[in-house]
Amino acid sequence: MTIENITKYIESWAPKGIAWDRDNVGLQVGASQQKIKNILLCLDVNKDVVENAIKKKCNLIISHHPLFFNPIKRITSGDKISDIITSLIKNEITLYSAHTNLDFTKDGVSFQLAKKLGLKSIKFLKNISETLTKLVVFVPIDYTEKVAEAIHSSGGGVIGEYTNCSFRIIGKGTFKGSDQSNPTIGEKGKLEFADEVRLEVLVNNFDLPAVISAMKKVHPYEEVAYDLYPLLNENVNYGMGAIGILEKDLTQKEFLVYVSEKLGIKNFRYTAGQNRNIKVVAVCGGSGSDLLNTVIQQKADAFITADVKYHTFQDAENRVLLIDAGHYETEIFILDEMKRRLKHFLSNSETEIYKFNGSTNPISFFNN
């Protein structure tokens, strides 16, 4: 088992293609072809994390936040990031980061926060859009299932909890091959009529190259006729934040206590919403202030996120109970889900999976 096998498994859950363009996800430092030893999971990478990885004989660190977002111009002794990179390379430790792709996937960061709060009927707060393409290909009837299977096995035709989704119409295709052609049906130089199926499938944009390649390999025609239609549709498979329902209504005061206990935090900022009980709760792990209007449109009673600005609290006042529970505090629960999935994937391996046993939270609270 190599590190690449691990990262491909992670990306089957949280594809790099759904991350923000300006994000830096994937392999950060190291070699993907190394055989896996042990794995250390963390939110952030610092000196203590690297030392912990060395102690536990881990040659793969998987972090949520990338070590660096911008191109590095120099690696010099005494610089914090440079020293971490040097230590990783010296100890042959590979660093891999899954950031906004892990935020935007189902059962990702926000879903884990929602589950920690005991929410039910959890769904995305806001689905991402403009990430889908409709692939239409024209196939001889006898080859329809073979071509469809190639498309589906490469990632096409997934809609929510359904796979192998397609639409098919039977019609007549026409073509006339040149002297240099080698037609599968009929003769070159002669106008041919063929019974064909118009096969339509939704494909994530990041899956298109693999899907088209697989489709062409099994399609019988010398020249494959297909169309690509970029879509404005929301992608039901990926989105931002999460929204769900509490098992029982709570007053605002009861809910504040509930959040404190469930998330294990003593200090957080909030502004009161409407004078009503809390039932529908929206969450967004990390910085989710930009989703406030969506939260209000979804008629949520409370919204839990982090990094909330003063004026955002003003916008929420008397409209929705807005809680800033902390960036680290709203994202840390994803490590449990990552560990659970990796343990299942590596169930027949001797690889140990550890969570960093310290805290990488740079924020402390002062109590006088």
Tab-separated table of N, CA and C in Angstrom, residues 75-212:
chain	number	residue	atom	x	y	z
A	75	ILE	N	13.504	28.702	0.847
A	75	ILE	CA	13.479	27.859	2.038
A	75	ILE	C	14.768	28.123	2.785
A	76	THR	N	14.660	28.796	3.926
A	76	THR	CA	15.847	29.208	4.672
A	76	THR	C	15.714	28.828	6.142
A	77	SER	N	16.825	28.514	6.764
A	77	SER	CA	16.855	28.148	8.173
A	77	SER	C	16.358	29.301	9.037
A	78	GLY	N	15.561	28.983	10.041
A	78	GLY	CA	15.038	30.000	10.935
A	78	GLY	C	13.653	30.479	10.571
A	79	ASP	N	13.208	30.216	9.341
A	79	ASP	CA	11.846	30.547	8.931
A	79	ASP	C	10.933	29.394	9.333
A	80	LYS	N	9.788	29.708	9.950
A	80	LYS	CA	8.918	28.674	10.512
A	80	LYS	C	8.490	27.632	9.473
A	81	ILE	N	7.976	28.086	8.340
A	81	ILE	CA	7.520	27.157	7.303
A	81	ILE	C	8.701	26.390	6.715
A	82	SER	N	9.806	27.085	6.482
A	82	SER	CA	11.000	26.436	5.922
A	82	SER	C	11.502	25.332	6.833
A	83	ASP	N	11.515	25.593	8.130
A	83	ASP	CA	12.002	24.587	9.081
A	83	ASP	C	11.105	23.352	9.088
A	84	ILE	N	9.790	23.557	8.962
A	84	ILE	CA	8.864	22.416	8.908
A	84	ILE	C	9.100	21.605	7.646
A	85	ILE	N	9.235	22.280	6.508
A	85	ILE	CA	9.486	21.581	5.240
A	85	ILE	C	10.786	20.783	5.322
A	86	THR	N	11.832	21.416	5.847
A	86	THR	CA	13.131	20.746	5.976
A	86	THR	C	13.021	19.505	6.848
A	87	SER	N	12.290	19.621	7.956
A	87	SER	CA	12.122	18.488	8.863
A	87	SER	C	11.333	17.359	8.204
A	88	LEU	N	10.301	17.717	7.444
A	88	LEU	CA	9.512	16.701	6.741
A	88	LEU	C	10.370	15.934	5.750
A	89	ILE	N	11.134	16.664	4.948
A	89	ILE	CA	11.981	16.019	3.936
A	89	ILE	C	13.069	15.182	4.601
A	90	LYS	N	13.713	15.730	5.619
A	90	LYS	CA	14.798	15.028	6.317
A	90	LYS	C	14.316	13.701	6.893
A	91	ASN	N	13.083	13.673	7.394
A	91	ASN	CA	12.554	12.462	8.022
A	91	ASN	C	11.664	11.643	7.077
A	92	GLU	N	11.685	12.008	5.800
A	92	GLU	CA	10.945	11.275	4.758
A	92	GLU	C	9.464	11.145	5.109
A	93	ILE	N	8.892	12.265	5.530
A	93	ILE	CA	7.465	12.324	5.858
A	93	ILE	C	6.740	13.101	4.764
A	94	THR	N	5.698	12.516	4.233
A	94	THR	CA	4.887	13.175	3.210
A	94	THR	C	3.734	13.917	3.877
A	95	LEU	N	3.455	15.117	3.388
A	95	LEU	CA	2.349	15.926	3.897
A	95	LEU	C	1.294	16.081	2.813
A	96	TYR	N	0.063	15.748	3.174
A	96	TYR	CA	-1.072	15.858	2.259
A	96	TYR	C	-2.176	16.651	2.957
A	97	SER	N	-2.820	17.567	2.234
A	97	SER	CA	-3.873	18.404	2.823
A	97	SER	C	-5.176	18.293	2.043
A	98	ALA	N	-6.262	18.128	2.782
A	98	ALA	CA	-7.612	18.153	2.206
A	98	ALA	C	-8.356	19.290	2.889
A	99	HIS	N	-8.559	20.389	2.180
A	99	HIS	CA	-9.096	21.599	2.802
A	99	HIS	C	-10.523	21.876	2.340
A	100	THR	N	-10.709	22.813	1.388
A	100	THR	CA	-12.080	23.164	0.999
A	100	THR	C	-12.791	22.016	0.288
A	101	ASN	N	-12.037	21.088	-0.300
A	101	ASN	CA	-12.700	19.903	-0.849
A	101	ASN	C	-13.328	19.078	0.266
A	102	LEU	N	-12.708	19.068	1.461
A	102	LEU	CA	-13.270	18.363	2.605
A	102	LEU	C	-14.401	19.171	3.239
A	103	ASP	N	-14.381	20.479	3.047
A	103	ASP	CA	-15.479	21.332	3.501
A	103	ASP	C	-16.737	21.104	2.668
A	104	PHE	N	-16.565	20.919	1.361
A	104	PHE	CA	-17.688	20.922	0.431
A	104	PHE	C	-18.278	19.544	0.144
A	105	THR	N	-17.730	18.488	0.743
A	105	THR	CA	-18.216	17.156	0.421
A	105	THR	C	-19.200	16.658	1.467
A	106	LYS	N	-20.004	15.684	1.093
A	106	LYS	CA	-20.964	15.105	2.024
A	106	LYS	C	-20.223	14.354	3.126
A	107	ASP	N	-20.703	14.493	4.356
A	107	ASP	CA	-20.045	13.924	5.537
A	107	ASP	C	-18.691	14.558	5.799
A	108	GLY	N	-18.480	15.761	5.233
A	108	GLY	CA	-17.251	16.497	5.460
A	108	GLY	C	-17.327	17.330	6.723
A	109	VAL	N	-16.586	18.438	6.742
A	109	VAL	CA	-16.408	19.249	7.945
A	109	VAL	C	-17.741	19.705	8.552
A	110	SER	N	-18.601	20.304	7.749
A	110	SER	CA	-19.862	20.843	8.287
A	110	SER	C	-20.822	19.737	8.700
A	111	PHE	N	-20.835	18.638	7.971
A	111	PHE	CA	-21.698	17.512	8.334
A	111	PHE	C	-21.287	16.927	9.683
A	112	GLN	N	-19.974	16.861	9.933
A	112	GLN	CA	-19.510	16.328	11.219
A	112	GLN	C	-19.875	17.258	12.366
A	113	LEU	N	-19.833	18.573	12.117
A	113	LEU	CA	-20.258	19.539	13.129
A	113	LEU	C	-21.745	19.368	13.416
A	114	ALA	N	-22.536	19.185	12.369
A	114	ALA	CA	-23.982	18.991	12.525
A	114	ALA	C	-24.278	17.716	13.313
A	115	LYS	N	-23.530	16.666	13.027
A	115	LYS	CA	-23.738	15.402	13.749
A	115	LYS	C	-23.334	15.529	15.214
A	116	LYS	N	-22.268	16.281	15.477
A	116	LYS	CA	-21.833	16.489	16.857
A	116	LYS	C	-22.915	17.207	17.651
A	117	LEU	N	-23.679	18.051	16.990
A	117	LEU	CA	-24.776	18.779	17.635
A	117	LEU	C	-26.062	17.966	17.691
A	118	GLY	N	-26.001	16.737	17.176
A	118	GLY	CA	-27.163	15.864	17.234
A	118	GLY	C	-28.268	16.224	16.267
A	119	LEU	N	-27.948	16.915	15.182
A	119	LEU	CA	-28.975	17.299	14.215
A	119	LEU	C	-29.430	16.085	13.399
A	120	LYS	N	-30.669	16.114	12.987
A	120	LYS	CA	-31.250	15.064	12.153
A	120	LYS	C	-31.602	15.633	10.781
A	121	SER	N	-31.831	14.741	9.809
A	121	SER	CA	-32.204	15.134	8.440
A	121	SER	C	-31.215	16.154	7.882
A	122	ILE	N	-29.928	15.871	8.024
A	122	ILE	CA	-28.881	16.813	7.628
A	122	ILE	C	-28.748	16.851	6.101
A	123	LYS	N	-28.634	18.048	5.571
A	123	LYS	CA	-28.389	18.232	4.137
A	123	LYS	C	-27.505	19.455	3.965
A	124	PHE	N	-27.019	19.679	2.753
A	124	PHE	CA	-26.208	20.860	2.489
A	124	PHE	C	-27.037	22.123	2.700
A	125	LEU	N	-26.399	23.135	3.261
A	125	LEU	CA	-27.049	24.436	3.407
A	125	LEU	C	-27.190	25.103	2.050
A	126	LYS	N	-26.129	25.032	1.232
A	126	LYS	CA	-26.144	25.625	-0.101
A	126	LYS	C	-25.300	24.768	-1.024
A	127	ASN	N	-25.929	24.207	-2.036
A	127	ASN	CA	-25.183	23.388	-2.997
A	127	ASN	C	-24.349	24.270	-3.911
A	128	ILE	N	-23.178	23.793	-4.276
A	128	ILE	CA	-22.359	24.536	-5.232
A	128	ILE	C	-22.945	24.371	-6.634
A	129	SER	N	-22.646	25.290	-7.523
A	129	SER	CA	-23.222	25.260	-8.874
A	129	SER	C	-22.127	25.435	-9.925
A	130	GLU	N	-22.535	25.296	-11.181
A	130	GLU	CA	-21.649	25.451	-12.338
A	130	GLU	C	-20.450	24.495	-12.277
A	131	THR	N	-20.690	23.311	-11.755
A	131	THR	CA	-19.625	22.303	-11.686
A	131	THR	C	-19.999	21.035	-12.444
A	132	LEU	N	-21.117	21.111	-13.202
A	132	LEU	CA	-21.607	19.942	-13.915
A	132	LEU	C	-21.638	20.169	-15.424
A	133	THR	N	-21.473	19.088	-16.157
A	133	THR	CA	-21.606	19.101	-17.614
A	133	THR	C	-22.499	17.943	-18.020
A	134	LYS	N	-23.415	18.212	-18.970
A	134	LYS	CA	-24.204	17.116	-19.521
A	134	LYS	C	-23.454	16.546	-20.737
A	135	LEU	N	-23.125	15.271	-20.642
A	135	LEU	CA	-22.481	14.561	-21.746
A	135	LEU	C	-23.554	13.841	-22.549
A	136	VAL	N	-23.586	14.099	-23.853
A	136	VAL	CA	-24.511	13.420	-24.755
A	136	VAL	C	-23.682	12.695	-25.808
A	137	VAL	N	-23.881	11.394	-25.912
A	137	VAL	CA	-23.133	10.607	-26.896
A	137	VAL	C	-24.109	9.733	-27.684
A	138	PHE	N	-23.812	9.533	-28.949
A	138	PHE	CA	-24.680	8.769	-29.846
A	138	PHE	C	-24.033	7.404	-30.085
A	139	VAL	N	-24.789	6.346	-29.755
A	139	VAL	CA	-24.225	4.993	-29.689
A	139	VAL	C	-25.100	4.017	-30.469
A	140	PRO	N	-24.520	3.096	-31.246
A	140	PRO	CA	-25.322	2.024	-31.853
A	140	PRO	C	-26.047	1.254	-30.748
A	141	ILE	N	-27.278	0.871	-31.001
A	141	ILE	CA	-28.112	0.276	-29.959
A	141	ILE	C	-27.420	-0.885	-29.255
A	142	ASP	N	-26.762	-1.763	-29.984
A	142	ASP	CA	-26.153	-2.957	-29.387
A	142	ASP	C	-24.987	-2.636	-28.456
A	143	TYR	N	-24.446	-1.432	-28.541
A	143	TYR	CA	-23.295	-1.054	-27.716
A	143	TYR	C	-23.683	-0.116	-26.558
A	144	THR	N	-24.976	0.150	-26.421
A	144	THR	CA	-25.415	1.138	-25.441
A	144	THR	C	-24.964	0.799	-24.026
A	145	GLU	N	-25.198	-0.429	-23.594
A	145	GLU	CA	-24.877	-0.804	-22.214
A	145	GLU	C	-23.371	-0.776	-21.962
A	146	LYS	N	-22.587	-1.174	-22.955
A	146	LYS	CA	-21.135	-1.183	-22.797
A	146	LYS	C	-20.594	0.236	-22.626
A	147	VAL	N	-21.098	1.147	-23.439
A	147	VAL	CA	-20.659	2.541	-23.346
A	147	VAL	C	-21.158	3.173	-22.049
A	148	ALA	N	-22.421	2.898	-21.697
A	148	ALA	CA	-22.981	3.450	-20.463
A	148	ALA	C	-22.187	2.975	-19.248
A	149	GLU	N	-21.828	1.708	-19.222
A	149	GLU	CA	-21.069	1.160	-18.098
A	149	GLU	C	-19.700	1.822	-17.983
A	150	ALA	N	-19.051	2.091	-19.110
A	150	ALA	CA	-17.750	2.760	-19.095
A	150	ALA	C	-17.875	4.166	-18.508
A	151	ILE	N	-18.948	4.864	-18.880
A	151	ILE	CA	-19.181	6.218	-18.369
A	151	ILE	C	-19.458	6.184	-16.861
A	152	HIS	N	-20.331	5.279	-16.448
A	152	HIS	CA	-20.700	5.210	-15.034
A	152	HIS	C	-19.528	4.770	-14.157
A	153	SER	N	-18.744	3.826	-14.626
A	153	SER	CA	-17.626	3.334	-13.819
A	153	SER	C	-16.510	4.367	-13.690
A	154	SER	N	-16.554	5.418	-14.518
A	154	SER	CA	-15.547	6.484	-14.460
A	154	SER	C	-16.035	7.714	-13.711
A	155	GLY	N	-17.243	7.627	-13.143
A	155	GLY	CA	-17.746	8.726	-12.319
A	155	GLY	C	-18.950	9.450	-12.872
A	156	GLY	N	-19.422	9.101	-14.039
A	156	GLY	CA	-20.579	9.779	-14.617
A	156	GLY	C	-21.894	9.238	-14.090
A	157	GLY	N	-22.903	10.094	-14.062
A	157	GLY	CA	-24.251	9.649	-13.716
A	157	GLY	C	-24.519	9.462	-12.248
A	158	VAL	N	-23.877	10.263	-11.385
A	158	VAL	CA	-24.143	10.208	-9.945
A	158	VAL	C	-24.989	11.419	-9.557
A	159	ILE	N	-26.175	11.168	-9.028
A	159	ILE	CA	-27.066	12.243	-8.576
A	159	ILE	C	-27.504	11.918	-7.158
A	160	GLY	N	-26.916	12.605	-6.188
A	160	GLY	CA	-27.251	12.343	-4.789
A	160	GLY	C	-26.940	10.909	-4.409
A	161	GLU	N	-27.958	10.193	-3.931
A	161	GLU	CA	-27.786	8.807	-3.486
A	161	GLU	C	-27.976	7.805	-4.623
A	162	TYR	N	-28.058	8.289	-5.854
A	162	TYR	CA	-28.297	7.410	-7.001
A	162	TYR	C	-27.084	7.393	-7.935
A	163	THR	N	-26.761	6.217	-8.438
A	163	THR	CA	-25.695	6.067	-9.423
A	163	THR	C	-26.293	5.505	-10.711
A	164	ASN	N	-25.487	5.440	-11.761
A	164	ASN	CA	-25.912	4.900	-13.060
A	164	ASN	C	-27.119	5.642	-13.628
A	165	CYS	N	-27.187	6.949	-13.365
A	165	CYS	CA	-28.301	7.757	-13.873
A	165	CYS	C	-28.037	8.164	-15.327
A	166	SER	N	-29.025	7.974	-16.176
A	166	SER	CA	-28.895	8.374	-17.581
A	166	SER	C	-30.276	8.566	-18.177
A	167	PHE	N	-30.311	9.165	-19.389
A	167	PHE	CA	-31.543	9.278	-20.160
A	167	PHE	C	-31.232	8.828	-21.580
A	168	ARG	N	-32.163	8.095	-22.186
A	168	ARG	CA	-31.883	7.488	-23.485
A	168	ARG	C	-33.055	7.686	-24.450
A	169	ILE	N	-32.726	8.042	-25.667
A	169	ILE	CA	-33.720	8.182	-26.735
A	169	ILE	C	-33.199	7.460	-27.971
A	170	ILE	N	-34.059	6.677	-28.621
A	170	ILE	CA	-33.668	5.962	-29.848
A	170	ILE	C	-33.977	6.838	-31.060
A	171	GLY	N	-33.030	6.889	-31.999
A	171	GLY	CA	-33.235	7.669	-33.214
A	171	GLY	C	-32.388	7.127	-34.353
A	172	LYS	N	-32.321	7.895	-35.425
A	172	LYS	CA	-31.553	7.512	-36.613
A	172	LYS	C	-30.326	8.405	-36.746
A	173	GLY	N	-29.174	7.779	-36.897
A	173	GLY	CA	-27.960	8.508	-37.177
A	173	GLY	C	-27.563	8.312	-38.626
A	174	THR	N	-26.967	9.355	-39.218
A	174	THR	CA	-26.523	9.228	-40.611
A	174	THR	C	-25.054	9.614	-40.721
A	175	PHE	N	-24.371	8.991	-41.677
A	175	PHE	CA	-22.966	9.321	-41.929
A	175	PHE	C	-22.541	8.754	-43.283
A	176	LYS	N	-21.505	9.369	-43.809
A	176	LYS	CA	-20.949	8.907	-45.084
A	176	LYS	C	-19.435	9.026	-44.974
A	177	GLY	N	-18.763	7.887	-44.968
A	177	GLY	CA	-17.325	7.870	-44.777
A	177	GLY	C	-16.557	8.197	-46.041
A	178	SER	N	-15.371	8.819	-45.850
A	178	SER	CA	-14.500	9.111	-46.996
A	178	SER	C	-13.763	7.842	-47.425
A	179	ASP	N	-12.920	7.978	-48.471
A	179	ASP	CA	-12.147	6.830	-48.939
A	179	ASP	C	-11.148	6.340	-47.891
A	180	GLN	N	-10.758	7.257	-46.969
A	180	GLN	CA	-9.790	6.881	-45.928
A	180	GLN	C	-10.460	6.377	-44.645
A	181	SER	N	-11.797	6.348	-44.618
A	181	SER	CA	-12.509	5.952	-43.401
A	181	SER	C	-12.562	4.442	-43.254
A	182	ASN	N	-12.937	4.012	-42.055
A	182	ASN	CA	-13.095	2.577	-41.769
A	182	ASN	C	-14.349	2.415	-40.916
A	183	PRO	N	-15.529	2.549	-41.524
A	183	PRO	CA	-16.772	2.553	-40.745
A	183	PRO	C	-17.078	1.204	-40.106
A	184	THR	N	-17.604	1.270	-38.880
A	184	THR	CA	-18.022	0.056	-38.177
A	184	THR	C	-19.284	-0.515	-38.795
A	185	ILE	N	-20.157	0.389	-39.227
A	185	ILE	CA	-21.416	-0.001	-39.852
A	185	ILE	C	-21.425	0.465	-41.303
A	186	GLY	N	-21.805	-0.434	-42.227
A	186	GLY	CA	-21.936	-0.067	-43.631
A	186	GLY	C	-20.613	0.024	-44.374
A	187	GLU	N	-20.618	0.789	-45.474
A	187	GLU	CA	-19.461	0.883	-46.347
A	187	GLU	C	-19.025	2.335	-46.500
A	188	LYS	N	-17.707	2.527	-46.686
A	188	LYS	CA	-17.226	3.881	-46.922
A	188	LYS	C	-17.683	4.374	-48.292
A	189	GLY	N	-17.904	5.676	-48.373
A	189	GLY	CA	-18.364	6.272	-49.614
A	189	GLY	C	-19.847	6.135	-49.840
A	190	LYS	N	-20.546	5.557	-48.867
A	190	LYS	CA	-21.979	5.330	-49.021
A	190	LYS	C	-22.722	5.939	-47.831
A	191	LEU	N	-23.816	6.644	-48.120
A	191	LEU	CA	-24.616	7.220	-47.045
A	191	LEU	C	-25.288	6.108	-46.264
A	192	GLU	N	-25.027	6.093	-44.939
A	192	GLU	CA	-25.552	5.030	-44.079
A	192	GLU	C	-26.554	5.598	-43.080
A	193	PHE	N	-27.519	4.775	-42.730
A	193	PHE	CA	-28.496	5.087	-41.697
A	193	PHE	C	-28.364	4.043	-40.602
A	194	ALA	N	-28.187	4.503	-39.351
A	194	ALA	CA	-27.979	3.553	-38.250
A	194	ALA	C	-28.928	3.845	-37.108
A	195	ASP	N	-29.480	2.772	-36.538
A	195	ASP	CA	-30.295	2.924	-35.329
A	195	ASP	C	-29.353	3.194	-34.159
A	196	GLU	N	-29.540	4.344	-33.510
A	196	GLU	CA	-28.635	4.744	-32.430
A	196	GLU	C	-29.419	5.199	-31.212
A	197	VAL	N	-28.735	5.207	-30.093
A	197	VAL	CA	-29.300	5.727	-28.843
A	197	VAL	C	-28.599	7.036	-28.503
A	198	ARG	N	-29.379	8.049	-28.207
A	198	ARG	CA	-28.838	9.295	-27.660
A	198	ARG	C	-28.755	9.092	-26.149
A	199	LEU	N	-27.550	8.945	-25.641
A	199	LEU	CA	-27.299	8.664	-24.235
A	199	LEU	C	-26.867	9.946	-23.525
A	200	GLU	N	-27.628	10.374	-22.512
A	200	GLU	CA	-27.334	11.610	-21.777
A	200	GLU	C	-26.974	11.282	-20.332
A	201	VAL	N	-25.869	11.868	-19.865
A	201	VAL	CA	-25.396	11.601	-18.504
A	201	VAL	C	-24.819	12.888	-17.902
A	202	LEU	N	-25.112	13.154	-16.611
A	202	LEU	CA	-24.487	14.262	-15.904
A	202	LEU	C	-23.113	13.835	-15.398
A	203	VAL	N	-22.134	14.726	-15.564
A	203	VAL	CA	-20.762	14.421	-15.160
A	203	VAL	C	-20.185	15.625	-14.420
A	204	ASN	N	-19.518	15.378	-13.283
A	204	ASN	CA	-18.774	16.442	-12.622
A	204	ASN	C	-17.652	16.914	-13.540
A	205	ASN	N	-17.431	18.210	-13.596
A	205	ASN	CA	-16.415	18.740	-14.505
A	205	ASN	C	-15.050	18.100	-14.289
A	206	PHE	N	-14.695	17.833	-13.025
A	206	PHE	CA	-13.377	17.263	-12.761
A	206	PHE	C	-13.278	15.802	-13.184
A	207	ASP	N	-14.422	15.154	-13.447
A	207	ASP	CA	-14.415	13.758	-13.905
A	207	ASP	C	-14.444	13.643	-15.433
A	208	LEU	N	-14.659	14.768	-16.126
A	208	LEU	CA	-14.857	14.716	-17.582
A	208	LEU	C	-13.717	14.032	-18.346
A	209	PRO	N	-12.455	14.386	-18.109
A	209	PRO	CA	-11.379	13.747	-18.884
A	209	PRO	C	-11.393	12.223	-18.771
A	210	ALA	N	-11.569	11.706	-17.555
A	210	ALA	CA	-11.579	10.252	-17.354
A	210	ALA	C	-12.799	9.615	-17.998
A	211	VAL	N	-13.952	10.276	-17.896
A	211	VAL	CA	-15.187	9.742	-18.460
A	211	VAL	C	-15.108	9.686	-19.984
A	212	ILE	N	-14.656	10.768	-20.596
A	212	ILE	CA	-14.559	10.809	-22.068
A	212	ILE	C	-13.562	9.773	-22.567
